[in-house]
PDB file of C-alpha atoms and ligand atoms in Angstrom:
ATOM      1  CA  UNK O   1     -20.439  23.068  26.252  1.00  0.00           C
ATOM      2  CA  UNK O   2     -23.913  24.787  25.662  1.00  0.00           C
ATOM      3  CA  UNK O   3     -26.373  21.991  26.234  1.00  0.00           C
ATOM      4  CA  UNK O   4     -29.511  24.398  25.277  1.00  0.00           C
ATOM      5  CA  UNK O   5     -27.849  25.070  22.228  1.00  0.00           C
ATOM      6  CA  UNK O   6     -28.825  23.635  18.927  1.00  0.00           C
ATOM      7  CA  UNK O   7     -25.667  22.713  17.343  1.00  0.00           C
ATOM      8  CA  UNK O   8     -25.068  20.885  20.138  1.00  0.00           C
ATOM      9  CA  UNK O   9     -28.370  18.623  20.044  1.00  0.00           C
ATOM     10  CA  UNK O  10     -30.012  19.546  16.600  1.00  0.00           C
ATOM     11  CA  UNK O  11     -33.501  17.916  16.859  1.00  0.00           C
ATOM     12  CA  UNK O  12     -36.507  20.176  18.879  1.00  0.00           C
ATOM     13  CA  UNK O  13     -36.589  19.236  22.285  1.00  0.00           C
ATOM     14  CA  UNK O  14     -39.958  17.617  23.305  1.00  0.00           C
ATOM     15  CA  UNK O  15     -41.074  17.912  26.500  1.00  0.00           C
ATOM     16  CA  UNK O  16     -43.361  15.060  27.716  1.00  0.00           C
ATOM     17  CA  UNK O  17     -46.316  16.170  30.506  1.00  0.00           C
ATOM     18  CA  UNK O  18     -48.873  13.499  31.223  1.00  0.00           C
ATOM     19  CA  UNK O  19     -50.501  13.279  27.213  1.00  0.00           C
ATOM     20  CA  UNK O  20     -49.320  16.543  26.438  1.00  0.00           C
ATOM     21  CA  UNK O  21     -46.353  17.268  24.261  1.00  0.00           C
ATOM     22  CA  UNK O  22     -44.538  20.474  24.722  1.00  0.00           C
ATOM     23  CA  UNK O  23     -42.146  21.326  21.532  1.00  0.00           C
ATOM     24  CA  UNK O  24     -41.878  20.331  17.716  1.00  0.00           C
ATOM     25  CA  UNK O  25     -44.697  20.620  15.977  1.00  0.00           C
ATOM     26  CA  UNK O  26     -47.059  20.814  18.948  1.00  0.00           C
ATOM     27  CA  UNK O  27     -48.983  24.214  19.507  1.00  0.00           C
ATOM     28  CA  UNK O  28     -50.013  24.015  23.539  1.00  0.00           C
ATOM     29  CA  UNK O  29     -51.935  26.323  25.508  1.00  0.00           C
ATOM     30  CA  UNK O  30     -51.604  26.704  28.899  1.00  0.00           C
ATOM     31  CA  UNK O  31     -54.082  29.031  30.822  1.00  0.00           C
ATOM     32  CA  UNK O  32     -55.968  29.713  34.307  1.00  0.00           C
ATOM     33  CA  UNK O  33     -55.681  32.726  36.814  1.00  0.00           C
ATOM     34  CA  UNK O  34     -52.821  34.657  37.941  1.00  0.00           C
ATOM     35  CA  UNK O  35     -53.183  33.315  41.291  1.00  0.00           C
ATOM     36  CA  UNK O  36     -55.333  30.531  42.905  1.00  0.00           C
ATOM     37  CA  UNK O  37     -57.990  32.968  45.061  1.00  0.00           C
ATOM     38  CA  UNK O  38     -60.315  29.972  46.085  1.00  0.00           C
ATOM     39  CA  UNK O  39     -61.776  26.075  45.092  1.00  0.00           C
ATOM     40  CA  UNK O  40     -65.001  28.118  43.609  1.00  0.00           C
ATOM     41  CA  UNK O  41     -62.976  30.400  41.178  1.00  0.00           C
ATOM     42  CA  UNK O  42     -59.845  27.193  40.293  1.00  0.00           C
ATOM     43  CA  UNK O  43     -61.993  24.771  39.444  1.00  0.00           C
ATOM     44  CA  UNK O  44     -64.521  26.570  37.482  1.00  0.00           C
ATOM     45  CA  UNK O  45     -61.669  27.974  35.274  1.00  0.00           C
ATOM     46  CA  UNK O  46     -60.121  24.629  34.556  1.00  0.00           C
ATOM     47  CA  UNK O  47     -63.312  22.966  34.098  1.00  0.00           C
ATOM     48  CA  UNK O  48     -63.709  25.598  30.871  1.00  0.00           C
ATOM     49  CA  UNK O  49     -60.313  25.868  29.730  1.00  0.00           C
ATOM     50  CA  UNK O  50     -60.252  22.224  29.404  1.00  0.00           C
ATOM     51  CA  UNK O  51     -63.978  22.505  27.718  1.00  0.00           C
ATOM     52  CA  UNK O  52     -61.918  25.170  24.717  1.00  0.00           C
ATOM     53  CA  UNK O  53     -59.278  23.127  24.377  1.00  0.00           C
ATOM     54  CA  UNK O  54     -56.142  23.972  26.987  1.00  0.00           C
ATOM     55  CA  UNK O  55     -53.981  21.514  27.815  1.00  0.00           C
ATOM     56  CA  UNK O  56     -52.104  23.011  30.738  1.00  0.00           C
ATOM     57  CA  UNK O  57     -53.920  24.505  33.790  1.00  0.00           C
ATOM     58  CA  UNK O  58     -51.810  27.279  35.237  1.00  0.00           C
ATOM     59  CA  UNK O  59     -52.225  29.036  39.320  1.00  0.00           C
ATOM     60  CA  UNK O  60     -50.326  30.902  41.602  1.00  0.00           C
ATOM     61  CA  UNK O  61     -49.728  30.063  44.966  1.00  0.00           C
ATOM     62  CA  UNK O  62     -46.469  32.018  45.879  1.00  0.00           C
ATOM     63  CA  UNK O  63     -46.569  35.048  44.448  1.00  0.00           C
ATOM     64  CA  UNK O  64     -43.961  37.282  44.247  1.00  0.00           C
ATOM     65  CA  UNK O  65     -45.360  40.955  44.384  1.00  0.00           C
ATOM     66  CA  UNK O  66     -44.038  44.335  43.471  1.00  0.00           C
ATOM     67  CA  UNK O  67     -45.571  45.567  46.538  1.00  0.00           C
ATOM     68  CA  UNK O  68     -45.337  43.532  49.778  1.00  0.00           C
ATOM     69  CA  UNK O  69     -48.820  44.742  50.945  1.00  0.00           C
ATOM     70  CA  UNK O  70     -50.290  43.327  47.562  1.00  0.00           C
ATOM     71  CA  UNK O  71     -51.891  39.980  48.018  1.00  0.00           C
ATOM     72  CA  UNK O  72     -49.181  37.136  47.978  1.00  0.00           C
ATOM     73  CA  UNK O  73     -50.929  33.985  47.249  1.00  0.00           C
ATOM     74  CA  UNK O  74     -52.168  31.494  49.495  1.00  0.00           C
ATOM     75  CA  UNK O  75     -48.997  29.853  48.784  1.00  0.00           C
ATOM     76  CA  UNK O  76     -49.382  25.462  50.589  1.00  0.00           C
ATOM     77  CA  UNK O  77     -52.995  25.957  50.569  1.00  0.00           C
ATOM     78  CA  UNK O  78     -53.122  27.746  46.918  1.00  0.00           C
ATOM     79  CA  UNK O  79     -50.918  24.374  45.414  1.00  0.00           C
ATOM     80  CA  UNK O  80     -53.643  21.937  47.241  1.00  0.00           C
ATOM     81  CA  UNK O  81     -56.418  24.055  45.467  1.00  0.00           C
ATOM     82  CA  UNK O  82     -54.603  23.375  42.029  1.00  0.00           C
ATOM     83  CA  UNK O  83     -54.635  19.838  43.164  1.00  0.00           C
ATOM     84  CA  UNK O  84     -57.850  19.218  43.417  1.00  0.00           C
ATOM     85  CA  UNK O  85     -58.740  21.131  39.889  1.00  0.00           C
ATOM     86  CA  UNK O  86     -56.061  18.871  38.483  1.00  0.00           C
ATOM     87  CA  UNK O  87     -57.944  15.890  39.824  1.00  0.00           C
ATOM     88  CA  UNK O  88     -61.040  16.822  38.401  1.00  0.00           C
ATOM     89  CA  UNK O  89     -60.284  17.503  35.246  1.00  0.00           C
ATOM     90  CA  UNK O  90     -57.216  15.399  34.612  1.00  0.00           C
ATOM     91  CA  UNK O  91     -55.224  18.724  33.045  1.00  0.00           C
ATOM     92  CA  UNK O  92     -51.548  18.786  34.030  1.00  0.00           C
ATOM     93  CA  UNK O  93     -50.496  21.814  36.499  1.00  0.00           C
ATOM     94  CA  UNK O  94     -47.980  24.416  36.506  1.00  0.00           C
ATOM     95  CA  UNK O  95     -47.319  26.661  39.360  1.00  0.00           C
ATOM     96  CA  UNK O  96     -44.463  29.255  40.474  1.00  0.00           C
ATOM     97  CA  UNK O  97     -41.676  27.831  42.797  1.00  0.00           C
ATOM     98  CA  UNK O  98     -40.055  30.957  44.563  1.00  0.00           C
ATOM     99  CA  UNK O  99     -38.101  28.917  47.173  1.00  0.00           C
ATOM    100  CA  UNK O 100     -35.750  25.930  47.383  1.00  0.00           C
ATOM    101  CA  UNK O 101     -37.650  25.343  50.945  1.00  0.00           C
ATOM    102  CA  UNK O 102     -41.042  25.038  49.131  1.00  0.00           C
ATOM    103  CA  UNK O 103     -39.784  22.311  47.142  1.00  0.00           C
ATOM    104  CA  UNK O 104     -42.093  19.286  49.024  1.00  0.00           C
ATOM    105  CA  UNK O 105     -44.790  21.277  48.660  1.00  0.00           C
ATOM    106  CA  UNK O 106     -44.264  20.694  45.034  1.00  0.00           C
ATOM    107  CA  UNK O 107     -44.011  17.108  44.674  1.00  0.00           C
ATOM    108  CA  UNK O 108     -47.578  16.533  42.620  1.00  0.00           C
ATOM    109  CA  UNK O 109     -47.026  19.605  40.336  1.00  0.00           C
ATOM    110  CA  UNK O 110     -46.514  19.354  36.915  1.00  0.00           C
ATOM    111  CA  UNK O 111     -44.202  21.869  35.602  1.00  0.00           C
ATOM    112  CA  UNK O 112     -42.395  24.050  38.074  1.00  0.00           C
ATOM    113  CA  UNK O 113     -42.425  27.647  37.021  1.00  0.00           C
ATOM    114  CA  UNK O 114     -39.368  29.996  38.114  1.00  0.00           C
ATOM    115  CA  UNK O 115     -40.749  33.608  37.277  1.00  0.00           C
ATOM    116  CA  UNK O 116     -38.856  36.687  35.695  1.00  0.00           C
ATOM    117  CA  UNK O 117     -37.543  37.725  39.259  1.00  0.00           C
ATOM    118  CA  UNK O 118     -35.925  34.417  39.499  1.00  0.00           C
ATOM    119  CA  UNK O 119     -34.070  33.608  36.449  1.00  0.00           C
ATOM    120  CA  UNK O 120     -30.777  34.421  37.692  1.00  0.00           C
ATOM    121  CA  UNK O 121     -31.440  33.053  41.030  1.00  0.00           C
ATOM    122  CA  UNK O 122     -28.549  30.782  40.630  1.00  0.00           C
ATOM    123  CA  UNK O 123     -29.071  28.518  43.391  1.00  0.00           C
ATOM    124  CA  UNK O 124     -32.827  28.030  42.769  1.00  0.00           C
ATOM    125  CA  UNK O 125     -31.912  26.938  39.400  1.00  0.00           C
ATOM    126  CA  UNK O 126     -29.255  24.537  40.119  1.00  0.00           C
ATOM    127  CA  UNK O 127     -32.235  22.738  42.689  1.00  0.00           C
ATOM    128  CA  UNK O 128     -34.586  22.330  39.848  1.00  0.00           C
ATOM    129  CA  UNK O 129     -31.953  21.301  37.671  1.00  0.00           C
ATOM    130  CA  UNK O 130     -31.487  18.748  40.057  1.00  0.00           C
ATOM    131  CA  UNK O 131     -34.382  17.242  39.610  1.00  0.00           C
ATOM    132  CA  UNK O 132     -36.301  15.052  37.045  1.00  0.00           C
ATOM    133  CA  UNK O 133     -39.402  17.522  36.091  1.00  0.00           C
ATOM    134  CA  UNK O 134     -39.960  19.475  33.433  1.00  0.00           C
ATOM    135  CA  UNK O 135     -39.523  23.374  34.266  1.00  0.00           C
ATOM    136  CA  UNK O 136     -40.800  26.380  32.645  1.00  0.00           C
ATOM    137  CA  UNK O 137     -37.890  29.020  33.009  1.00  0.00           C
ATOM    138  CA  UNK O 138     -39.128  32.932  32.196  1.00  0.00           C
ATOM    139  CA  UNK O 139     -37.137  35.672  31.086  1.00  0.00           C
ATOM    140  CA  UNK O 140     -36.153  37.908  33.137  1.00  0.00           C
ATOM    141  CA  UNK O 141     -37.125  41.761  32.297  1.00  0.00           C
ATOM    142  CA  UNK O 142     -34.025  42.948  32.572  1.00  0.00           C
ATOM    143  CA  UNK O 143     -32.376  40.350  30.822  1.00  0.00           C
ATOM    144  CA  UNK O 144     -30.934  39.296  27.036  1.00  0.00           C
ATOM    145  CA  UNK O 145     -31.211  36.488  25.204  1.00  0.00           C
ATOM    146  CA  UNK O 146     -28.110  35.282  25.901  1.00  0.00           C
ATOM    147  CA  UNK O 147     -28.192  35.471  30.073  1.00  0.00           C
ATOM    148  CA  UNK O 148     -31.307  33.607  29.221  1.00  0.00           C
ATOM    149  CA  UNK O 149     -30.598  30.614  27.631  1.00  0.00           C
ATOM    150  CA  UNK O 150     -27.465  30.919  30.231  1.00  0.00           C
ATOM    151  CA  UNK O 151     -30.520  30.440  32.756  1.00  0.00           C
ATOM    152  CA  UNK O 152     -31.227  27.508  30.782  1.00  0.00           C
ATOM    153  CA  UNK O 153     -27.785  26.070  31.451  1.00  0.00           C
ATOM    154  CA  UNK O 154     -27.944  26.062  35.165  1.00  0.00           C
ATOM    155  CA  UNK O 155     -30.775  24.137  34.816  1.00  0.00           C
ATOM    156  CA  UNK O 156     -29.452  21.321  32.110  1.00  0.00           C
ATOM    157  CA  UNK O 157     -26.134  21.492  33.283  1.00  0.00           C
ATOM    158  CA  UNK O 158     -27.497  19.619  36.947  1.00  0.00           C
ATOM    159  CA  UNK O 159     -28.802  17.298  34.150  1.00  0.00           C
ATOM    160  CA  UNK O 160     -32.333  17.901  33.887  1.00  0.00           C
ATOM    161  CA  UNK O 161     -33.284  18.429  30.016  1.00  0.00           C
ATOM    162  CA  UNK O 162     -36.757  19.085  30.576  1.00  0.00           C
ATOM    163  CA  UNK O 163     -36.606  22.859  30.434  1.00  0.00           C
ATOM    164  CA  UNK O 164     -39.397  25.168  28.467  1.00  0.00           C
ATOM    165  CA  UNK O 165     -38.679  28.789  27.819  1.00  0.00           C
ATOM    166  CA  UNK O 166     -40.888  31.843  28.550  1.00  0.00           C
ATOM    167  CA  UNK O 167     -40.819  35.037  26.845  1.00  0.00           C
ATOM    168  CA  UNK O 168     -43.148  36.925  28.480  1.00  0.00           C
ATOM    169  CA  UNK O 169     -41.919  40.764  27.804  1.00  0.00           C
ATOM    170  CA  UNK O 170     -39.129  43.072  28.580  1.00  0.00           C
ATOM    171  CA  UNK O 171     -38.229  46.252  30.374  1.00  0.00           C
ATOM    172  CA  UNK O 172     -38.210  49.115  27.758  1.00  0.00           C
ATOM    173  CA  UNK O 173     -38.865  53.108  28.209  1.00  0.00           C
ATOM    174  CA  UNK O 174     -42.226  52.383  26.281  1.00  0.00           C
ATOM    175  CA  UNK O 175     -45.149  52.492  29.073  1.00  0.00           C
ATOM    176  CA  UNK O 176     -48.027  51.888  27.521  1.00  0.00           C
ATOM    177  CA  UNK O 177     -47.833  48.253  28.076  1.00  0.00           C
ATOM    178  CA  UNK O 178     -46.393  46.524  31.142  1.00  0.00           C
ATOM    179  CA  UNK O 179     -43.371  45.593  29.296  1.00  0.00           C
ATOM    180  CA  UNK O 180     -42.718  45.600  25.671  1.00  0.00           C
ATOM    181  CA  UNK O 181     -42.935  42.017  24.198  1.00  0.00           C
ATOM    182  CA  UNK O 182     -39.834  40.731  22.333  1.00  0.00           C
ATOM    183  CA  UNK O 183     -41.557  38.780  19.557  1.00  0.00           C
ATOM    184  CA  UNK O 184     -38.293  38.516  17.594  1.00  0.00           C
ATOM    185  CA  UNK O 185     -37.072  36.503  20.842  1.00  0.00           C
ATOM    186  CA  UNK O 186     -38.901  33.557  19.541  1.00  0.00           C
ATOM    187  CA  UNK O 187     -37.454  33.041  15.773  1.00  0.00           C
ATOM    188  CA  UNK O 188     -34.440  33.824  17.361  1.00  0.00           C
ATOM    189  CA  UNK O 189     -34.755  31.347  20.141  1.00  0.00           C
ATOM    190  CA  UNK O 190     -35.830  28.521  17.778  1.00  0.00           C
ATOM    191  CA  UNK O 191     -32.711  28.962  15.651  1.00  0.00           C
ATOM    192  CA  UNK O 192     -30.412  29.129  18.792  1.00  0.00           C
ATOM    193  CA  UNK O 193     -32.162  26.591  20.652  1.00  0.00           C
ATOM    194  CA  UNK O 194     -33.956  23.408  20.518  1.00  0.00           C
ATOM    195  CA  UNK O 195     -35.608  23.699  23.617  1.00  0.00           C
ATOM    196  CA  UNK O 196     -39.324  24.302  23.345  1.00  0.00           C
ATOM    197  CA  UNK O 197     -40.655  28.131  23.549  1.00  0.00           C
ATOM    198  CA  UNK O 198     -43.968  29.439  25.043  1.00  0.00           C
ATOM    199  CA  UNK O 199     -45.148  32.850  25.262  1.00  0.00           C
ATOM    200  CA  UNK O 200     -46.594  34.613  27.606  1.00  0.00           C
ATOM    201  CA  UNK O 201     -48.823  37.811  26.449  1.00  0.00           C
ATOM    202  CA  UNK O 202     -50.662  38.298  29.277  1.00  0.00           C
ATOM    203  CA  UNK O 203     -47.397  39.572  31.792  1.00  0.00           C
ATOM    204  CA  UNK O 204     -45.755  41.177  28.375  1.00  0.00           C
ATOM    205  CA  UNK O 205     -48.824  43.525  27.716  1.00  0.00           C
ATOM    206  CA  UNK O 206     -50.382  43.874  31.010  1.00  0.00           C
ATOM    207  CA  UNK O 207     -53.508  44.272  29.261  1.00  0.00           C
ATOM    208  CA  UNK O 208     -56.665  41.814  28.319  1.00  0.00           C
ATOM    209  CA  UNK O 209     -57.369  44.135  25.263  1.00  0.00           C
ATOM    210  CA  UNK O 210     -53.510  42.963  23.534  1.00  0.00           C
ATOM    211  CA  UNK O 211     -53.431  39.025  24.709  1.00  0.00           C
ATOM    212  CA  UNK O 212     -55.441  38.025  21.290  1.00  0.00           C
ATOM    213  CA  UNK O 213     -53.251  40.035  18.960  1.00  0.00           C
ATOM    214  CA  UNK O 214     -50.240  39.133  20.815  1.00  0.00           C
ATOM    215  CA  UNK O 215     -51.466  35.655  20.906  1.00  0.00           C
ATOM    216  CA  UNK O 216     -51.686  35.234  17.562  1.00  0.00           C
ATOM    217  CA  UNK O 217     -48.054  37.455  16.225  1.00  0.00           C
ATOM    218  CA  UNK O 218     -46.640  34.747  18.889  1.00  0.00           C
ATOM    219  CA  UNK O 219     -48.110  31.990  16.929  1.00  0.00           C
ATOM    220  CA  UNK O 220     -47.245  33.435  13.605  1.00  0.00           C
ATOM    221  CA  UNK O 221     -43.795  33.445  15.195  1.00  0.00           C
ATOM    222  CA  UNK O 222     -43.249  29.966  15.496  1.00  0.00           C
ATOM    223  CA  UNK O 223     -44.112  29.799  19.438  1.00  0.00           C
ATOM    224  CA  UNK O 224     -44.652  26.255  20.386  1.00  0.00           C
ATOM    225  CA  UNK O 225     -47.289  27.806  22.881  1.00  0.00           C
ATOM    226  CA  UNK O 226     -48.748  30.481  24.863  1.00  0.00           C
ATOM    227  CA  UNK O 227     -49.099  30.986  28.533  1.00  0.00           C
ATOM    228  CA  UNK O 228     -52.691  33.195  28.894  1.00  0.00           C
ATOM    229  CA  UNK O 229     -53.860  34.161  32.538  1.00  0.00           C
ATOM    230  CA  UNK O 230     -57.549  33.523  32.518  1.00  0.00           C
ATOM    231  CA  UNK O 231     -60.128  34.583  35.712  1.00  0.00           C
ATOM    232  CA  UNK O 232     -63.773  33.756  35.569  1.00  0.00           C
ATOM    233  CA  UNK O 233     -65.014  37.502  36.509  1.00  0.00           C
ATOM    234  CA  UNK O 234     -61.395  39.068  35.774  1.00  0.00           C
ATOM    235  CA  UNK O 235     -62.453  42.483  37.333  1.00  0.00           C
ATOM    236  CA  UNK O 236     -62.251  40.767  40.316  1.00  0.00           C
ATOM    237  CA  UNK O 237     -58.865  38.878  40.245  1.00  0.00           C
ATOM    238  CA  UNK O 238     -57.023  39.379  43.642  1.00  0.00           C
ATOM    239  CA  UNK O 239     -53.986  40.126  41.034  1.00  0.00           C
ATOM    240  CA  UNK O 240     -52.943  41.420  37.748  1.00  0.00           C
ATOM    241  CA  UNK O 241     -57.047  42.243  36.664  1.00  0.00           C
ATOM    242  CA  UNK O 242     -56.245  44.429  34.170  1.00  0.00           C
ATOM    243  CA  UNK O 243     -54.226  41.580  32.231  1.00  0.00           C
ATOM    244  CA  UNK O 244     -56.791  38.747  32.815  1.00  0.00           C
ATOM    245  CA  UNK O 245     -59.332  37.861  29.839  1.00  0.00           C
ATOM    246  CA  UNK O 246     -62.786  35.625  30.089  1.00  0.00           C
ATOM    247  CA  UNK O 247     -62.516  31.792  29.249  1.00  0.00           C
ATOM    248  CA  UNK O 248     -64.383  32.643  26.334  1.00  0.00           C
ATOM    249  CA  UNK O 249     -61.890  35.266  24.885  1.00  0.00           C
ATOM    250  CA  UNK O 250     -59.588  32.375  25.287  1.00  0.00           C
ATOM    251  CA  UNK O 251     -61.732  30.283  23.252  1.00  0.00           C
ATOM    252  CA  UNK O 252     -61.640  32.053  20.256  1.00  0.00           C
ATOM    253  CA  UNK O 253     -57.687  32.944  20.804  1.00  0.00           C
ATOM    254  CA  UNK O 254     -57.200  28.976  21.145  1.00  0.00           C
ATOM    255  CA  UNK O 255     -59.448  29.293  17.575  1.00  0.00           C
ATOM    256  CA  UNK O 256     -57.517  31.152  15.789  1.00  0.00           C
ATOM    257  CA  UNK O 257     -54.540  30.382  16.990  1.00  0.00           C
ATOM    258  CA  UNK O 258     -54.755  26.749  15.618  1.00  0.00           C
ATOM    259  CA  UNK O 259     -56.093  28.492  12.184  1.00  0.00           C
ATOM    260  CA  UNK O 260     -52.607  30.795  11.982  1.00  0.00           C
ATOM    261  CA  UNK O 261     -50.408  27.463  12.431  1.00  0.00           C
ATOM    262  CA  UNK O 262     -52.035  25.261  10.121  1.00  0.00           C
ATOM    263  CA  UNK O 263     -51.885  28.287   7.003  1.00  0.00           C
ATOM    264  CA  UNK O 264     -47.923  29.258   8.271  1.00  0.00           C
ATOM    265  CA  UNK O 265     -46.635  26.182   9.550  1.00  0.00           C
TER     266      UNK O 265
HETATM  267  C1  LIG R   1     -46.714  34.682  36.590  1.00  0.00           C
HETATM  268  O1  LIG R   1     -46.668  33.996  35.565  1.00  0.00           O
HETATM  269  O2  LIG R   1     -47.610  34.569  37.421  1.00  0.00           O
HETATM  270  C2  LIG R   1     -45.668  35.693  36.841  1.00  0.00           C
HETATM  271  C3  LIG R   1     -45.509  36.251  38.047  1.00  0.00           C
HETATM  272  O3  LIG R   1     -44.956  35.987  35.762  1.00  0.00           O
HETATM  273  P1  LIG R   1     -43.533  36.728  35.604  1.00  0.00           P
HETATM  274  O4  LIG R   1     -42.567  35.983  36.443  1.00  0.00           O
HETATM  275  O5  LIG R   1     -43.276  36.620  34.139  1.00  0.00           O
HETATM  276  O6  LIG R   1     -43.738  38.152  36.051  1.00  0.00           O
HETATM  277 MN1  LIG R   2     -49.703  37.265  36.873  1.00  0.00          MN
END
């Protein structure tokens, strides 16, 4: 039996993270940098997405690159950076996990991330599913709706119900963007689905210019949140610069945002 499926547990998931509360009603923002480059660059970030209103500090520490020459996080050190941000300003963390074997390192991290090359990683998922922390599962470019909430299962089916879903863009012959985001994913995922259902502009568009309207269509949607990568000087980001906006541009996306949901929802 489907547990992510709605006619099997009608009621909205809700997904409890220190105060925060991921699903229903709730519109939640999680931002911060593609990866965690140094203590400097984490902290300021989460010390002013907190300041405009994010509830979720995201940072990278393994990073799984196209390119193995790319820069690939500073993966032990990188999670101990987003510890100490998380310390100071008291915002829950989410990182990637790419590996069963980096599971310890995880053991003060919020919400586990597995990443579009990892959703049908089978045996990563039945680990997480294993245990009892909430897990934000991406869709996989390549992949349908269905494989994904299939995803889902591996997860829930170890018995861990705390799973959030990602859409954060597609694979599509269109190459203007990164990937092509799948808005319609998110009606459709709310009507299959009561688990709770974020979106990710940033990785769909691949560029800082699209996050706000994307953003906001998300929103108008019915997302329960969005996933934004933020960098303090983003020309500089060690990885994916041309996606990355300011924490201001956030601010006013985190604005109007909260506008769209209160006139639609
Ligand atoms: C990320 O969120 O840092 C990331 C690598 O995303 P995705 O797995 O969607 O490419
Ligand atoms: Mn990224």
């Amino acid at each position: 039996m489907e547990k992510s499926y709605r006619k099997n547990h009608l009621p909205d998931t809700i997904i409890k993270v220190g105060d925060v509360s991921i699903g229903g009603d709730n519109l939640i923002f999680i931002a911060g940098p593609c990866s965690v480059e140094n203590e400097e660059q984490i902290l300021e970030v989460a010390i002013k997405i907190k300041e405009y209103g994010a509830h979720i500090l995201r940072g990278g520490a393994f990073k799984p690159r196209t390119s193995p020459y790319d820069f690939q996080g500073h993966g032990a050190n990188g999670v101990k950076l987003l510890e100490l941000a998380k310390k100071e300003t008291n915002l829950p963390i989410i990182s990637e996990i790419t590996a069963i074997k980096h599971l310890d390192l995880f053991e003060n991290v919020d919400i586990l991330q597995i990443g579009a090359r990892n959703m049908q990683n089978f045996e990563l998922l039945k680990e997480v599913g294993s245990l009892n922390k909430p897990v934000l599962l991406k869709r996989g470019f390549s992949n349908t709706l269905k494989e994904f909430l299939l995803s889902a299962e591996y997860i829930l089916s170890q018995g861990n119900d705390n799973v959030i879903l990602c859409e954060r863009g597609i694979r599509t012959f269109e190459d203007w963007t990164r990937n092509t985001m799948d808005i319609s994913a998110i009606p459709i995922l709310k009507e299959l689905s009561h688990l709770p259902i974020i979106a990710d502009p940033s990785h769909a568009t691949g560029k800082g210019k699209l996050v706000k309207p994307m953003s906001l269509a998300s929103v108008a949607a019915g997302c329960h949140g969005l996933m934004i990568e933020v960098h303090n000087n983003p020309k500089e980001a060690l990885s994916d610069k041309d996606q990355a906006i300011t924490p201001n541009e956030l601010k006013s996306i985190i604005k109007k945002s909260k506008k769209i949901k209160k006139i639609l929802y």
